[in-house]
């Protein structure tokens, strides 16, 4: 059997960002302002600083105004909630993102709950989780929506396909399963208590791995020809003489490549989609706030 096709999330995300850029320019003409995303970072977490910087740069490139709020780790819950309230009322701000994790002592759920659900472009608010569950228009978390886009681009209609999602987190696994169900796939959610996981995965035409365990899904778990979406981002311990370890996904890539029909690499698969979909959600929020129809094909 020939080697699996490589699903190029980087190229797909670049094309999506270009379409968002064009739509943001049209929005500027129609609404006399740019779509706006406020990003709130509390504390000095190194990875979070990198993510927030990348989000601001991506906004700028797409013609979306980015409002960065960097607060010290000593910020109180009351101060943070006051800022969120202010951003909720700010007409220039269409999307609000509070970078997680928050420093100890700050209640993440309380902060997410304070965000106006119609500005919750991360899709983490319980109102948006509920909207997704009952099929109402809202915001869907960026990573699973990006995975769905890659799947539909690769496969087209997902109707009737067997999908196994490994992982049941609120930000990836659960919304991924909802999206696949809405797309008429037959969905199984697997997790740490699932029995005979390799057998369960072997049934799947579509495998989405969102576990956080390096190369857990082996090649012989994959049904020949299946489409594999690897959400995991895991850094291995550094090899001798290297400062940093390699990044790997939750799927043993080289093994899966021999069996699958198509697979996302790590890095360069799902990762680039997350920021692109954040921009997409912000653009959609801006159209809703301005009473304009959201652009098609985004
Ligand atoms: P969580 O830790 O919140 O959830 C992990 C899930 O995996 C849980 O549901 C857990 O089950 C399940 N699990 C753990 N061990 C096993 C096992 N041995 N067998 C089967 N299931 C298992 O992680 P996230 O959903 O937040 O993230 C998952 C991965 O995706 C991480 O590597 C993360 O870095 C990456 N990620 C990547 C993003 C991107 O942009 N590409 C964005 C977000 C996450 P249980 O519920 O029973 O504990």
Short mmCIF file of C-alpha atoms in Angstrom, two decimals, residues 38 63 78 118 217 289:
data_model
loop_
_atom_site.label_atom_id
_atom_site.label_comp_id
_atom_site.label_asym_id
_atom_site.label_seq_id
_atom_site.Cartn_x
_atom_site.Cartn_y
_atom_site.Cartn_z
CA UNK A 38 -8.45 41.86 22.72
CA UNK A 63 -5.98 43.47 9.04
CA UNK A 78 -11.44 41.85 40.83
CA UNK A 118 -20.89 36.94 21.81
CA UNK A 217 -1.41 5.70 18.89
CA UNK A 289 -21.77 42.91 15.93
#
